[in-house]
Coordinates of C-alpha atoms in Angstrom, one line a residue:
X1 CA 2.0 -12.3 -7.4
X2 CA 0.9 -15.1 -5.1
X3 CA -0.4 -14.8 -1.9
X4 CA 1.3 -16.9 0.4
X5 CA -0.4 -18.8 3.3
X6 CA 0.4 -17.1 6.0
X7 CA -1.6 -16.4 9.8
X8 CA -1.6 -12.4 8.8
X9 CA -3.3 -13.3 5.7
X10 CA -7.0 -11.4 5.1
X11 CA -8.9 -14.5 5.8
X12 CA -11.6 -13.8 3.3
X13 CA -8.4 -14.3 0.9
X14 CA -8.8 -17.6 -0.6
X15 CA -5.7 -18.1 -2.1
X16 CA -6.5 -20.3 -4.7
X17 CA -9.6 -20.2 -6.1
X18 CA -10.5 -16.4 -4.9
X19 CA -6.9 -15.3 -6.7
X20 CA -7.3 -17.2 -9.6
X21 CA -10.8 -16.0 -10.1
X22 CA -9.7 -12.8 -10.2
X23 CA -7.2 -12.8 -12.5
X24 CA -9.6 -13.7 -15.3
X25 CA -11.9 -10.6 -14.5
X26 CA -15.2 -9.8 -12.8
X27 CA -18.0 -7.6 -13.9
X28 CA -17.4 -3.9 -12.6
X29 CA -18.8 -1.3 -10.7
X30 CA -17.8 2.4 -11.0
X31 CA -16.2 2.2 -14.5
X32 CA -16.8 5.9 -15.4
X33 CA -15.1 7.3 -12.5
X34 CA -12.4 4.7 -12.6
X35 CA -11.8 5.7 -16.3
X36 CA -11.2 9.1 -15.4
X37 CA -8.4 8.5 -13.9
X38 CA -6.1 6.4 -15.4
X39 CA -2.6 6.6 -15.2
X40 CA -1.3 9.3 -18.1
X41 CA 2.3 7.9 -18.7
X42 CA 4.0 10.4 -16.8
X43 CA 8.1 11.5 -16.7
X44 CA 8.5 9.7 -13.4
X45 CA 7.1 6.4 -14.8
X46 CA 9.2 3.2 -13.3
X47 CA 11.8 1.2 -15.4
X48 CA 12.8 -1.9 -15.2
X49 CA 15.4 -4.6 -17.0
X50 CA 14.4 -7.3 -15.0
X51 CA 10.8 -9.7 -14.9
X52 CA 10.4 -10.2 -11.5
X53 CA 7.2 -11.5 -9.2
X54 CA 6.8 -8.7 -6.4
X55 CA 6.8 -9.9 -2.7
X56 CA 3.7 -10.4 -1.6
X57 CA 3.1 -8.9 2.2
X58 CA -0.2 -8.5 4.7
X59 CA -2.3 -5.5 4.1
X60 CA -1.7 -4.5 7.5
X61 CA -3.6 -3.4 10.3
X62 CA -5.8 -0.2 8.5
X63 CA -6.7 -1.5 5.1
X64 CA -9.9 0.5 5.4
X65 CA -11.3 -1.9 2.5
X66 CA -14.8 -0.4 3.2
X67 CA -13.8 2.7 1.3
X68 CA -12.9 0.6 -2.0
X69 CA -16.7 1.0 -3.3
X70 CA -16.3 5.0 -2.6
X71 CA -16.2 7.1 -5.9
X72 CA -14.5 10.1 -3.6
X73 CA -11.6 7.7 -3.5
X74 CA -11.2 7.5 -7.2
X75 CA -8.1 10.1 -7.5
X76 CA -5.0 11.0 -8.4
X77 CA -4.2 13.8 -5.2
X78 CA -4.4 11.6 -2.1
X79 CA -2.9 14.5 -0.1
X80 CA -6.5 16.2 1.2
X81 CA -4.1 18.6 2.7
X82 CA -1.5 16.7 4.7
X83 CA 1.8 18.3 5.5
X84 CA 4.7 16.5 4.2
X85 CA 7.3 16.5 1.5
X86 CA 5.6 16.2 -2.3
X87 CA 6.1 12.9 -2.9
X88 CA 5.3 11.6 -7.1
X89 CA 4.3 7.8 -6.9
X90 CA 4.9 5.7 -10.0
X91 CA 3.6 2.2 -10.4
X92 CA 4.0 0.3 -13.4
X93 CA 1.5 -3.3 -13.0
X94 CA 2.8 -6.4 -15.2
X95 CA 2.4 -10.1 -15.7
X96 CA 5.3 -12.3 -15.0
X97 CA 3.1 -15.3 -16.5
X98 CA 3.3 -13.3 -19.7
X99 CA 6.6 -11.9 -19.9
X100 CA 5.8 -8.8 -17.9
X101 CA 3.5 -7.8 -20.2
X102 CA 1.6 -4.3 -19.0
X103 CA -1.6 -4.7 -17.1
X104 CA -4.2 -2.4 -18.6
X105 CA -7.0 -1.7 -16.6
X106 CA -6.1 -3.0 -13.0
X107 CA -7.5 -1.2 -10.3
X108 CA -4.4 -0.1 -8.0
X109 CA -5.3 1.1 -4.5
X110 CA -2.5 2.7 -2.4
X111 CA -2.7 4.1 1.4
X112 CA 0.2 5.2 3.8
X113 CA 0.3 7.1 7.0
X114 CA 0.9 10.6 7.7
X115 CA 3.9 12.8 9.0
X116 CA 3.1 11.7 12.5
X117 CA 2.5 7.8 11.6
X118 CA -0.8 7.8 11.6
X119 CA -3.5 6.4 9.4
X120 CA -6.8 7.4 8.3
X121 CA -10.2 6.1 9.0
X122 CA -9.5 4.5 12.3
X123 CA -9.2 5.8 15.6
X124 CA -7.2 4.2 18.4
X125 CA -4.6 4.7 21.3
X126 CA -1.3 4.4 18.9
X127 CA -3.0 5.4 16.0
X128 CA -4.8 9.0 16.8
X129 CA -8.3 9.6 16.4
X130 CA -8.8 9.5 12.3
X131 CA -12.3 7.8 12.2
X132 CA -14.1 9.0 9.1
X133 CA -11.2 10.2 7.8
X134 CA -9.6 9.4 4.0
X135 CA -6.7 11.3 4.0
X136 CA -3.6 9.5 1.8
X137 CA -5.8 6.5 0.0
X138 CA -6.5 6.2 -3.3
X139 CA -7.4 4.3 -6.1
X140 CA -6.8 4.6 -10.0
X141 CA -7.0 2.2 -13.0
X142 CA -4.0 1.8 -14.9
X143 CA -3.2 3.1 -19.1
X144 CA -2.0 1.0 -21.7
X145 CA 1.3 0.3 -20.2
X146 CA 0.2 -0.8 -17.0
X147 CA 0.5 2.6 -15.3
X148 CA -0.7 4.7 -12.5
X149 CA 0.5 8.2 -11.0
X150 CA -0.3 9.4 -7.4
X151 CA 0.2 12.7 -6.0
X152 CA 1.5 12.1 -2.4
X153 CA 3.7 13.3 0.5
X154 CA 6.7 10.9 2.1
X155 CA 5.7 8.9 4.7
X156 CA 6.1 8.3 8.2
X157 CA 6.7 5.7 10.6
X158 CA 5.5 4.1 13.6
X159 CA 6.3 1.3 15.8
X160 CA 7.5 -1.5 15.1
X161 CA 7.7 -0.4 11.4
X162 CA 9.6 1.3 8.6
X163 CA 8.6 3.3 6.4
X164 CA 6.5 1.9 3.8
X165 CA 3.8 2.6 1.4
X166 CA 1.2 -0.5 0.9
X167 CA -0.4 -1.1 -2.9
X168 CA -3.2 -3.6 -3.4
X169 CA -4.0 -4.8 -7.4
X170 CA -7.8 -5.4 -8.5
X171 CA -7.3 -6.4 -12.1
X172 CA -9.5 -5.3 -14.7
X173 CA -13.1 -5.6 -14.1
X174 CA -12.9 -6.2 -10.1
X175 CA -15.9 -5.5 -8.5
X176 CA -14.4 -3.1 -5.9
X177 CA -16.2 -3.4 -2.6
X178 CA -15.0 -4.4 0.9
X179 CA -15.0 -8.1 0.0
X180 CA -13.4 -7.9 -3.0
X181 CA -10.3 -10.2 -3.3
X182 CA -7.0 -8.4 -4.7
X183 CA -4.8 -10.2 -7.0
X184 CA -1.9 -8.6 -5.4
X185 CA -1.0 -6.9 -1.9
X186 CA 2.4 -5.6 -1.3
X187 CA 3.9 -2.6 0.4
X188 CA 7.2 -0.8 -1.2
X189 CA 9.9 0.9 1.0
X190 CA 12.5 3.8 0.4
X191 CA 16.2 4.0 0.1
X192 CA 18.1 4.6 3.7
X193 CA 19.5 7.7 2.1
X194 CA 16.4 9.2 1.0
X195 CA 14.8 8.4 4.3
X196 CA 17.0 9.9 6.1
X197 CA 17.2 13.1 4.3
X198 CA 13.3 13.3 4.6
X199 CA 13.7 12.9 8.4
X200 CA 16.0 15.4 9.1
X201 CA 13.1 18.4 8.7
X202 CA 12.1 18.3 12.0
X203 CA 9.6 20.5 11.3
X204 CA 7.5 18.1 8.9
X205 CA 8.7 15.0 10.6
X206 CA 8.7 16.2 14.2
X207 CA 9.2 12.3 15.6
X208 CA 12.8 12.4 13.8
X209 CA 14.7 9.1 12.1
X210 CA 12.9 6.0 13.3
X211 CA 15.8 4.2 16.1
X212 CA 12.8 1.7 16.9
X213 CA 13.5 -0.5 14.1
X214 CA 16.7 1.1 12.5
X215 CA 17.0 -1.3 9.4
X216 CA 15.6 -3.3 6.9
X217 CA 16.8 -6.5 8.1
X218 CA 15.0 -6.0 12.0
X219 CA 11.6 -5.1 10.4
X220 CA 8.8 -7.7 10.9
X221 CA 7.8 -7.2 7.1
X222 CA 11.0 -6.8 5.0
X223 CA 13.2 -8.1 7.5
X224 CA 13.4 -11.4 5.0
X225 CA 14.2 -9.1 1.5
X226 CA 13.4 -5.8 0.2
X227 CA 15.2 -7.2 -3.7
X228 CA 11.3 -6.5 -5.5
X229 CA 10.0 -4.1 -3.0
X230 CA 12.6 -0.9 -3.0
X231 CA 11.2 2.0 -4.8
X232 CA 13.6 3.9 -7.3
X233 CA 13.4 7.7 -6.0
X234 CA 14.9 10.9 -7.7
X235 CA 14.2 14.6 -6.5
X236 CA 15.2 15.6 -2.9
X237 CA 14.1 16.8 0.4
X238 CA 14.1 19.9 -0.6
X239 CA 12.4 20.0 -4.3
X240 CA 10.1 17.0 -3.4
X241 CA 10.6 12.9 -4.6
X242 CA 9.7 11.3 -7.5
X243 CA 9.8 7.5 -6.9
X244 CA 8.8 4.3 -9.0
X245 CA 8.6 0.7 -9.1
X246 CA 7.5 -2.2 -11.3
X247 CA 5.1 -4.6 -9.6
X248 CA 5.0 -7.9 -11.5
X249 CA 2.4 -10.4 -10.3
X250 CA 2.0 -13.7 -11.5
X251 CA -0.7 -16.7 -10.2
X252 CA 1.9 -19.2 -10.8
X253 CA 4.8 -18.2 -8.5
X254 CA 5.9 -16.5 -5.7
X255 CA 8.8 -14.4 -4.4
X256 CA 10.9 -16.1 -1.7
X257 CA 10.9 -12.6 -0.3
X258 CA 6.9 -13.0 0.2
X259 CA 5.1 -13.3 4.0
X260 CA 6.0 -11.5 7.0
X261 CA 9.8 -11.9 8.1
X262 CA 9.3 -11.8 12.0
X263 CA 11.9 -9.4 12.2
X264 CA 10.6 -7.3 14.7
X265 CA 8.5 -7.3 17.6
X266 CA 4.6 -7.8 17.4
X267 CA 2.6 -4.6 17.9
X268 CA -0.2 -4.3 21.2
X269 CA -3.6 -5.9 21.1
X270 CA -6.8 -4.8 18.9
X271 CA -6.5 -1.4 17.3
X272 CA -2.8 -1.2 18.0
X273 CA 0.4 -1.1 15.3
X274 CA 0.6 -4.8 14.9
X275 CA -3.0 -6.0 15.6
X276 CA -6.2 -6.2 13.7
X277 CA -8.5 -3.5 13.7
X278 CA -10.4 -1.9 16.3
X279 CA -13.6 -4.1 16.6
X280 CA -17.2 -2.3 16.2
X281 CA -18.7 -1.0 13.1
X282 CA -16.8 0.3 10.3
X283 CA -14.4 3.4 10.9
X284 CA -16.1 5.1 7.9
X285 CA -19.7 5.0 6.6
X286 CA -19.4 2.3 3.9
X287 CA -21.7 2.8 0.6
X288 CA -24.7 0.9 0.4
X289 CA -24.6 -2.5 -0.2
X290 CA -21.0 -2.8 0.7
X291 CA -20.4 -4.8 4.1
X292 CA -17.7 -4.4 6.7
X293 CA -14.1 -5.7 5.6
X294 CA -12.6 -8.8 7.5
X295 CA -9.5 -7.8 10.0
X296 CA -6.2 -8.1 8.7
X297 CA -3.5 -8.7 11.0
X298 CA 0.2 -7.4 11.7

């Protein structure tokens, strides 16, 4: 997956030489702990018939790199207790370049909001006060065949977005820290239907269907194509979701779905939905050696 130039790209992303780099491995940090929690080939694993590059989209406003050198983030159950819906996340990392062959070893960090829309480790006017806080991130290091499993709960939304789930790749050997350079960022999104059905507990999802930004096509991220981005979801509302998705990344090509479709409105200033983050020192204590990571915008 290529990382398009774009003005909402991580600036610290060369995207080139920084891409490239990493796709032929760095030294690592963290193995053990890493290794421990591989992906275990579960029932729920993603399918796929086609070879595809993912679209490749901004990391958003709470990336909350600085936690990426954290060992407590190294885990399966990214839950720590949130109310929500069970949700089973299946990710299956390949290489377009090589025929989609599986990507063993890639370090695949995931985050998402809560129930209420909000994220962790940052605390802000539209976003709740969540500094210090690690709730629903994670990071695990695929199996053999390019898988990972994370124990979640449906997502969200807030304004102006849909709901979405955003996935970053580290392939094997990344030095995870706040600088380090994924070879892939993308976010995945849910059927209507299945959104829908989540929304309607009003008791878990108290804010209700999102009628901000009712469709795919008026959302400032997958406003231009959701084709290599929409997860496949079993299960129900009632029972819990199991959802997966192939993520092929290449350092060749790109999706014509890739960038930010300026579908939608732009969030507030600093802190806000569709800024960068707040400014200041890091939202959560980062682990020693490991700096502060650059804003991202959206």
């Amino acid at each position: 997956m290529t990382q398009r130039p774009s003005a909402h790209r991580d600036p610290t992303d060369d995207p080139v030489g920084g891409r490239r780099s990493a796709l032929r491995a760095l030294g690592a940090v963290g193995a053990a702990s890493l290794a421990s929690c591989r992906g275990t080939g579960p029932a729920s694993a993603p399918t796929s018939t086609r070879c595809v590059i993912t679209a490749t989209e901004t990391a958003g406003p709470f990336p909350l790199l600085s936690v990426l050198g954290n060992p407590a983030l190294v885990r399966k159950d990214i839950t720590e207790g949130k109310a929500g819906i069970p949700l089973t996340l299946a990710l299956k990392i390949v290489d377009h370049d090589q025929a989609c062959a599986a990507l063993n070893g890639a370090a695949i960090y995931i985050w998402h909001c809560d129930a209420n829309g909000e994220y962790s480790g940052y605390s802000a006017r539209e976003n709740g006060t969540h500094a210090r806080e690690t709730f629903l991130r994670g990071v695990q290091l695929t199996d053999a065949d390019g898988q990972v499993t994370f124990t979640t709960i449906f997502p969200g939304w807030y304004m102006p977005r849909l709901t979405h789930i955003h996935v970053q790749v580290f392939v094997a050997g990344s030095v995870l820290s706040a600088g380090a350079v994924a070879a892939a960022t993308t976010q995945v999104c849910f059927p209507d239907a299945v959104t829908a059905a989540a929304y309607d507990n009003a008791v878990l999802y108290p804010k209700g269907p999102n009628r901000v930004t009712p469709t795919y096509a008026s959302d400032q991220v997958f406003g231009n194509g959701i084709g290599t981005e929409l997860l496949t979801v079993s299960g129900s509302a009632t029972t819990g979701y199991h959802a997966g998705i192939v993520i092929g990344m290449s350092s060749t090509g790109n999706s014509p779905e890739s960038g930010d479709a300026g579908g939608g409105p732009r969030g507030p200033g600093p802190g806000g939905m569709g800024g960068p983050p707040p400014g200041g020192p890091p939202p959560f204590p980062a682990p020693p050696g490991i700096g502060r990571a650059a804003p991202e915008r959206n």
